[in-house]
């Protein structure tokens, strides 16, 4: 971008003009058809799959959202959204514009946070996503230790709250997830801990070690649903082992899965941290290593690799310290065969 020319200091300075009134989308966008607020409206329409949900998210009326999009399209001289299709779809230009828009909003937010850090030594708000097993165990202590980093915290959990797309779409600033981020560009990937998967069975059950099919014949297999982090990974492991288990019970939380096991209704495959998050006594279950071994998950902190990399590394270091001193010893009691379950 070409920098503006520097004016001669001898030039007579014009009288300062009055600050323009903020744009009121309800009354028309005028010439301000490409400001950050309107871009934010457009991005919300795309992410929320329509103007109604976008209006709810932004606290606007649907009419105001529609006028904002119309003002942008008029100013651009191009259509962003193909309204002839249901559901609405982006035009070719709209797709390109959306990709640039979310990058612009990301950089705008980084600049806002940088200024805020300079002025207040803390972020105005930090939006964080954590997988549920981490949020329920390490989360409270971690947030207490890093509370001074931000004036306000917004913490979510679950699959939608810890998806890498939340970072890309600017809904989140940092996530702690067990997802593999692959080749996602410009993302900082900081591993926190590895833990093995294990068999969890009712206490007192005579478990045939090393034979999942015999175990499945003795008691039903209690599954994690496909919409969870663990479900697809466990299903892939079973396919790799050539094991077919009847589908009878399926749940979307560790609490529900392990409550069923504790009641003696079946057995499950999960991780030690998922057991520990339930707040039940670990000795109420029987644990066995998985045949073939090697099935594990890595919890990692993921954020944009930009101005605040030092903050994300500080959060990562704090989380690893808490895990090492408070939770790794408990994980090793559940899965002593797992070897050195240390921070990567």
Coordinates of C-alpha atoms in Angstrom, one line a residue:
X1 CA 0.0 0.0 0.0
X2 CA 1.5 3.4 -1.0
X3 CA 2.0 5.7 1.9
X4 CA 0.4 9.2 1.7
X5 CA 2.8 12.0 0.8
X6 CA 4.0 14.1 3.7
X7 CA 2.8 17.7 3.4
X8 CA 5.1 20.7 3.6
X9 CA 5.2 21.9 7.2
X10 CA 4.9 25.4 5.9
X11 CA 1.5 24.8 4.4
X12 CA -1.4 26.5 6.1
X13 CA -3.3 23.9 8.1
X14 CA -7.0 23.9 7.3
X15 CA -9.5 24.3 10.1
X16 CA -10.4 21.0 11.7
X17 CA -13.7 19.7 10.4
X18 CA -16.4 18.4 12.8
X19 CA -16.3 14.7 13.4
X20 CA -18.8 12.9 11.1
X21 CA -21.8 11.4 12.8
X22 CA -21.7 7.6 13.1
X23 CA -23.3 5.7 10.3
X24 CA -26.9 4.7 10.8
X25 CA -27.6 1.8 8.6
X26 CA -31.3 2.2 9.2
X27 CA -31.2 5.6 7.5
X28 CA -28.9 4.7 4.6
X29 CA -25.2 4.2 4.3
X30 CA -24.4 7.3 2.2
X31 CA -20.8 7.2 1.0
X32 CA -19.6 5.1 4.0
X33 CA -20.4 1.8 2.2
X34 CA -17.1 0.1 3.1
X35 CA -16.4 0.6 6.8
X36 CA -15.5 -2.2 9.3
X37 CA -19.0 -2.3 10.8
X38 CA -20.6 -3.0 7.4
X39 CA -18.0 -5.6 6.6
X40 CA -18.7 -7.2 10.0
X41 CA -22.4 -7.3 9.1
X42 CA -21.6 -9.1 5.8
X43 CA -19.3 -11.6 7.5
X44 CA -22.1 -12.3 10.1
X45 CA -24.6 -13.0 7.3
X46 CA -22.3 -15.5 5.7
X47 CA -21.4 -17.2 9.0
X48 CA -25.0 -17.3 10.3
X49 CA -26.4 -18.5 6.9
X50 CA -28.8 -15.7 6.6
X51 CA -29.9 -12.2 7.6
X52 CA -32.2 -13.2 10.4
X53 CA -29.6 -15.0 12.5
X54 CA -27.0 -12.4 11.6
X55 CA -29.4 -9.7 13.0
X56 CA -29.9 -11.6 16.2
X57 CA -26.1 -12.1 16.6
X58 CA -25.4 -8.4 16.0
X59 CA -28.3 -7.0 17.9
X60 CA -29.7 -5.3 14.8
X61 CA -33.0 -5.5 12.9
X62 CA -33.2 -7.7 9.8
X63 CA -34.1 -4.6 7.8
X64 CA -30.9 -2.9 9.0
X65 CA -28.8 -5.9 8.0
X66 CA -30.5 -6.1 4.5
X67 CA -29.9 -2.3 4.0
X68 CA -26.2 -2.7 5.0
X69 CA -25.7 -5.5 2.5
X70 CA -27.5 -3.5 -0.2
X71 CA -25.4 -0.4 0.6
X72 CA -22.2 -2.4 0.2
X73 CA -23.3 -4.0 -3.1
X74 CA -24.3 -0.6 -4.5
X75 CA -21.0 0.9 -3.4
X76 CA -19.0 -2.0 -4.8
X77 CA -21.0 -2.1 -8.0
X78 CA -21.2 -5.8 -7.7
X79 CA -23.5 -8.4 -6.2
X80 CA -22.2 -10.3 -3.1
X81 CA -25.1 -12.6 -2.4
X82 CA -27.2 -14.5 -5.0
X83 CA -30.7 -14.0 -3.5
X84 CA -32.3 -16.0 -6.2
X85 CA -31.2 -19.2 -4.5
X86 CA -32.4 -20.8 -1.3
X87 CA -30.6 -20.9 0.9
X88 CA -28.7 -17.8 -0.1
X89 CA -25.4 -18.3 -1.7
X90 CA -22.4 -16.1 -2.3
X91 CA -21.5 -15.0 -5.8
X92 CA -18.0 -15.7 -7.1
X93 CA -17.0 -12.2 -6.2
X94 CA -18.8 -12.6 -2.8
X95 CA -16.7 -15.6 -2.0
X96 CA -13.4 -13.7 -2.7
X97 CA -14.7 -10.7 -0.8
X98 CA -15.6 -12.8 2.2
X99 CA -12.1 -14.4 2.4
X100 CA -10.5 -10.9 2.3
X101 CA -13.1 -9.6 4.8
X102 CA -12.4 -12.1 7.6
X103 CA -8.7 -11.4 7.2
X104 CA -9.3 -7.7 7.4
X105 CA -11.4 -8.1 10.6
X106 CA -8.7 -10.3 12.1
X107 CA -6.1 -7.7 11.5
X108 CA -8.4 -5.0 12.8
X109 CA -8.9 -6.9 16.0
X110 CA -5.2 -7.5 16.4
X111 CA -4.6 -3.8 16.1
X112 CA -7.4 -3.0 18.6
X113 CA -5.9 -5.5 21.1
X114 CA -2.4 -4.1 20.5
X115 CA -3.6 -0.6 21.3
X116 CA -5.5 -1.8 24.3
X117 CA -2.4 -3.7 25.6
X118 CA -0.4 -0.5 25.2
X119 CA -2.9 1.6 27.1
X120 CA -4.2 -0.9 29.7
X121 CA -1.7 -3.8 29.8
X122 CA -4.5 -6.2 29.2
X123 CA -6.9 -7.2 26.4
X124 CA -10.5 -5.8 26.5
X125 CA -12.0 -9.2 25.9
X126 CA -10.5 -12.7 25.3
X127 CA -12.7 -15.3 23.6
X128 CA -11.5 -18.8 24.4
X129 CA -12.7 -22.2 23.5
X130 CA -11.7 -25.4 25.5
X131 CA -12.6 -29.0 25.1
X132 CA -15.0 -30.0 27.9
X133 CA -12.6 -32.4 29.6
X134 CA -9.9 -29.7 29.8
X135 CA -12.4 -26.9 30.8
X136 CA -13.7 -29.0 33.7
X137 CA -10.3 -30.0 35.1
X138 CA -7.5 -27.6 34.2
X139 CA -9.8 -24.8 33.2
X140 CA -10.7 -23.2 36.6
X141 CA -7.1 -23.1 37.8
X142 CA -5.8 -21.8 34.4
X143 CA -8.3 -19.0 34.3
X144 CA -7.4 -17.9 37.8
X145 CA -3.7 -17.8 36.9
X146 CA -4.2 -15.8 33.7
X147 CA -7.2 -13.7 34.8
X148 CA -5.2 -10.4 34.5
X149 CA -4.6 -10.9 30.8
X150 CA -8.1 -9.6 29.9
X151 CA -10.8 -7.3 31.3
X152 CA -13.5 -9.7 30.2
X153 CA -13.5 -13.4 29.3
X154 CA -15.8 -15.4 27.1
X155 CA -15.2 -19.1 27.4
X156 CA -17.0 -21.8 25.4
X157 CA -16.7 -25.6 25.2
X158 CA -17.9 -28.5 23.0
X159 CA -17.1 -29.2 19.4
X160 CA -18.5 -26.0 17.9
X161 CA -16.7 -23.9 20.6
X162 CA -13.3 -25.4 19.9
X163 CA -13.3 -25.8 16.1
X164 CA -10.4 -24.2 14.2
X165 CA -13.0 -22.5 12.0
X166 CA -13.9 -20.4 15.1
X167 CA -10.4 -18.9 14.8
X168 CA -10.5 -18.5 11.0
X169 CA -13.9 -16.8 11.2
X170 CA -12.9 -14.5 14.1
X171 CA -15.4 -15.9 16.6
X172 CA -12.6 -17.0 18.9
X173 CA -9.1 -15.8 19.8
X174 CA -7.6 -19.0 21.2
X175 CA -8.7 -22.6 21.5
X176 CA -7.6 -25.7 23.4
X177 CA -8.6 -28.6 21.3
X178 CA -7.8 -32.2 20.5
X179 CA -8.3 -31.6 16.7
X180 CA -5.4 -32.0 14.3
X181 CA -5.1 -28.6 12.7
X182 CA -3.3 -30.0 9.7
X183 CA -1.8 -27.4 7.3
X184 CA -3.9 -24.5 8.5
X185 CA -1.9 -21.4 7.6
X186 CA -0.7 -18.7 10.1
X187 CA -1.8 -20.7 13.1
X188 CA 0.3 -21.2 16.2
X189 CA 0.1 -24.9 17.4
X190 CA 1.3 -25.4 20.9
X191 CA 0.9 -29.1 22.2
X192 CA 0.0 -29.3 25.9
X193 CA -0.2 -33.0 26.8
X194 CA -0.7 -36.5 25.3
X195 CA -2.8 -39.1 27.0
X196 CA -3.7 -42.6 25.9
X197 CA -7.2 -44.0 25.3
X198 CA -8.2 -46.9 27.5
X199 CA -11.0 -49.4 28.2
X200 CA -13.2 -48.4 31.1
X201 CA -15.4 -51.2 32.5
X202 CA -17.6 -51.6 35.5
X203 CA -15.8 -52.5 38.7
X204 CA -15.7 -56.2 39.5
X205 CA -16.4 -57.3 35.9
X206 CA -14.2 -60.2 34.8
X207 CA -12.8 -58.5 31.7
X208 CA -11.1 -60.6 29.0
X209 CA -7.9 -58.7 28.5
X210 CA -6.9 -57.9 24.9
X211 CA -10.1 -59.1 23.3
X212 CA -12.6 -56.4 22.4
X213 CA -15.1 -58.7 20.7
X214 CA -15.3 -61.0 23.8
X215 CA -15.8 -57.9 25.9
X216 CA -18.6 -56.8 23.6
X217 CA -20.3 -60.1 24.0
X218 CA -20.1 -59.8 27.8
X219 CA -21.5 -56.3 28.0
X220 CA -22.7 -53.7 25.5
X221 CA -20.2 -51.2 24.1
X222 CA -21.2 -47.6 25.1
X223 CA -20.2 -45.3 22.3
X224 CA -19.5 -41.6 22.0
X225 CA -21.7 -40.1 19.2
X226 CA -20.3 -39.1 15.9
X227 CA -20.6 -35.4 16.7
X228 CA -18.1 -35.6 19.5
X229 CA -14.3 -35.3 19.4
X230 CA -13.7 -38.9 20.6
X231 CA -16.4 -40.7 18.7
X232 CA -14.9 -40.7 15.2
X233 CA -11.4 -41.4 16.5
X234 CA -12.6 -44.4 18.5
X235 CA -14.7 -45.7 15.5
X236 CA -11.6 -45.4 13.3
X237 CA -9.5 -47.4 15.8
X238 CA -12.1 -50.2 15.9
X239 CA -12.2 -50.4 12.1
X240 CA -8.4 -50.5 12.0
X241 CA -8.5 -53.4 14.5
X242 CA -11.2 -55.2 12.4
X243 CA -13.6 -55.1 15.4
X244 CA -17.4 -54.8 14.9
X245 CA -19.4 -54.0 17.9
X246 CA -23.2 -53.8 18.1
X247 CA -24.7 -50.3 18.3
X248 CA -26.9 -50.1 21.4
X249 CA -26.0 -47.1 23.5
X250 CA -24.6 -43.8 22.2
X251 CA -24.1 -40.5 24.1
X252 CA -22.5 -37.1 23.4
X253 CA -20.9 -36.4 26.8
X254 CA -18.3 -38.2 28.9
X255 CA -20.5 -37.8 31.9
X256 CA -23.3 -39.8 30.3
X257 CA -21.0 -42.5 28.9
X258 CA -19.3 -43.1 32.2
X259 CA -22.5 -42.9 34.2
X260 CA -23.7 -45.8 32.1
X261 CA -20.5 -47.7 32.8
X262 CA -20.7 -47.0 36.5
X263 CA -24.3 -48.4 36.5
X264 CA -23.0 -51.6 35.1
X265 CA -24.8 -51.2 31.7
X266 CA -21.7 -51.5 29.5
X267 CA -18.1 -50.6 28.9
X268 CA -16.5 -47.8 27.0
X269 CA -13.3 -46.5 25.4
X270 CA -12.2 -43.0 26.6
X271 CA -9.3 -41.1 28.0
X272 CA -8.1 -40.7 31.6
X273 CA -8.8 -36.9 31.6
X274 CA -12.4 -37.6 30.5
X275 CA -12.8 -39.9 33.5
X276 CA -11.3 -37.4 35.9
X277 CA -13.6 -34.6 34.7
X278 CA -16.7 -36.4 35.9
X279 CA -15.6 -35.9 39.5
X280 CA -16.4 -39.5 40.3
X281 CA -13.9 -41.6 42.1
X282 CA -11.5 -43.2 39.5
X283 CA -11.4 -46.4 41.6
X284 CA -15.1 -47.0 40.8
X285 CA -14.0 -48.3 37.4
X286 CA -11.8 -51.0 36.0
X287 CA -9.2 -49.9 33.4
X288 CA -7.4 -51.8 30.7
X289 CA -5.1 -50.8 27.9
X290 CA -6.4 -51.0 24.3
X291 CA -5.2 -54.0 22.2
X292 CA -2.5 -52.8 19.8
X293 CA -1.9 -49.6 21.8
X294 CA -1.0 -46.4 20.1
X295 CA -4.4 -44.7 20.3
X296 CA -3.9 -41.4 22.0
X297 CA -4.9 -37.8 21.8
X298 CA -3.0 -34.6 22.0
X299 CA -4.5 -31.5 23.6
X300 CA -3.1 -28.4 22.0
X301 CA -3.5 -24.6 22.2
X302 CA -4.1 -23.1 18.8
X303 CA -4.2 -19.4 18.0
X304 CA -3.3 -16.9 15.2
X305 CA 0.5 -16.6 15.0
X306 CA 0.6 -12.8 15.1
X307 CA 1.1 -9.9 17.5
X308 CA 0.0 -11.8 20.5
X309 CA 2.0 -14.9 20.1
X310 CA 3.8 -14.2 23.4
X311 CA 0.4 -14.2 25.2
X312 CA -0.6 -17.5 23.7
X313 CA 2.8 -19.0 24.7
X314 CA 2.3 -17.7 28.2
X315 CA -1.1 -19.4 28.5
X316 CA 0.4 -22.6 27.1
X317 CA 3.2 -22.6 29.6
X318 CA 0.8 -22.0 32.4
X319 CA -1.5 -24.8 31.3
X320 CA 1.5 -27.2 31.0
X321 CA 2.6 -26.4 34.5
X322 CA -0.9 -27.0 35.9
X323 CA -1.1 -30.3 34.0
X324 CA 2.3 -31.5 35.1
X325 CA 1.8 -30.9 38.8
X326 CA -1.9 -31.5 39.3
X327 CA -3.2 -33.8 36.6
X328 CA -0.4 -35.9 35.1
X329 CA 0.0 -37.9 38.4
X330 CA -3.8 -38.6 38.4
X331 CA -3.7 -39.7 34.7
X332 CA -0.9 -42.1 35.4
X333 CA -2.9 -43.7 38.2
X334 CA -5.7 -44.4 35.7
X335 CA -3.4 -45.6 33.0
X336 CA -0.1 -46.7 34.5
X337 CA 0.8 -48.7 31.4
X338 CA 0.8 -45.5 29.3
X339 CA 4.4 -44.8 30.0
X340 CA 5.7 -41.3 30.5
X341 CA 2.5 -39.3 29.9
X342 CA 4.3 -35.9 30.0
X343 CA 3.8 -32.6 28.2
X344 CA 5.1 -32.9 24.6

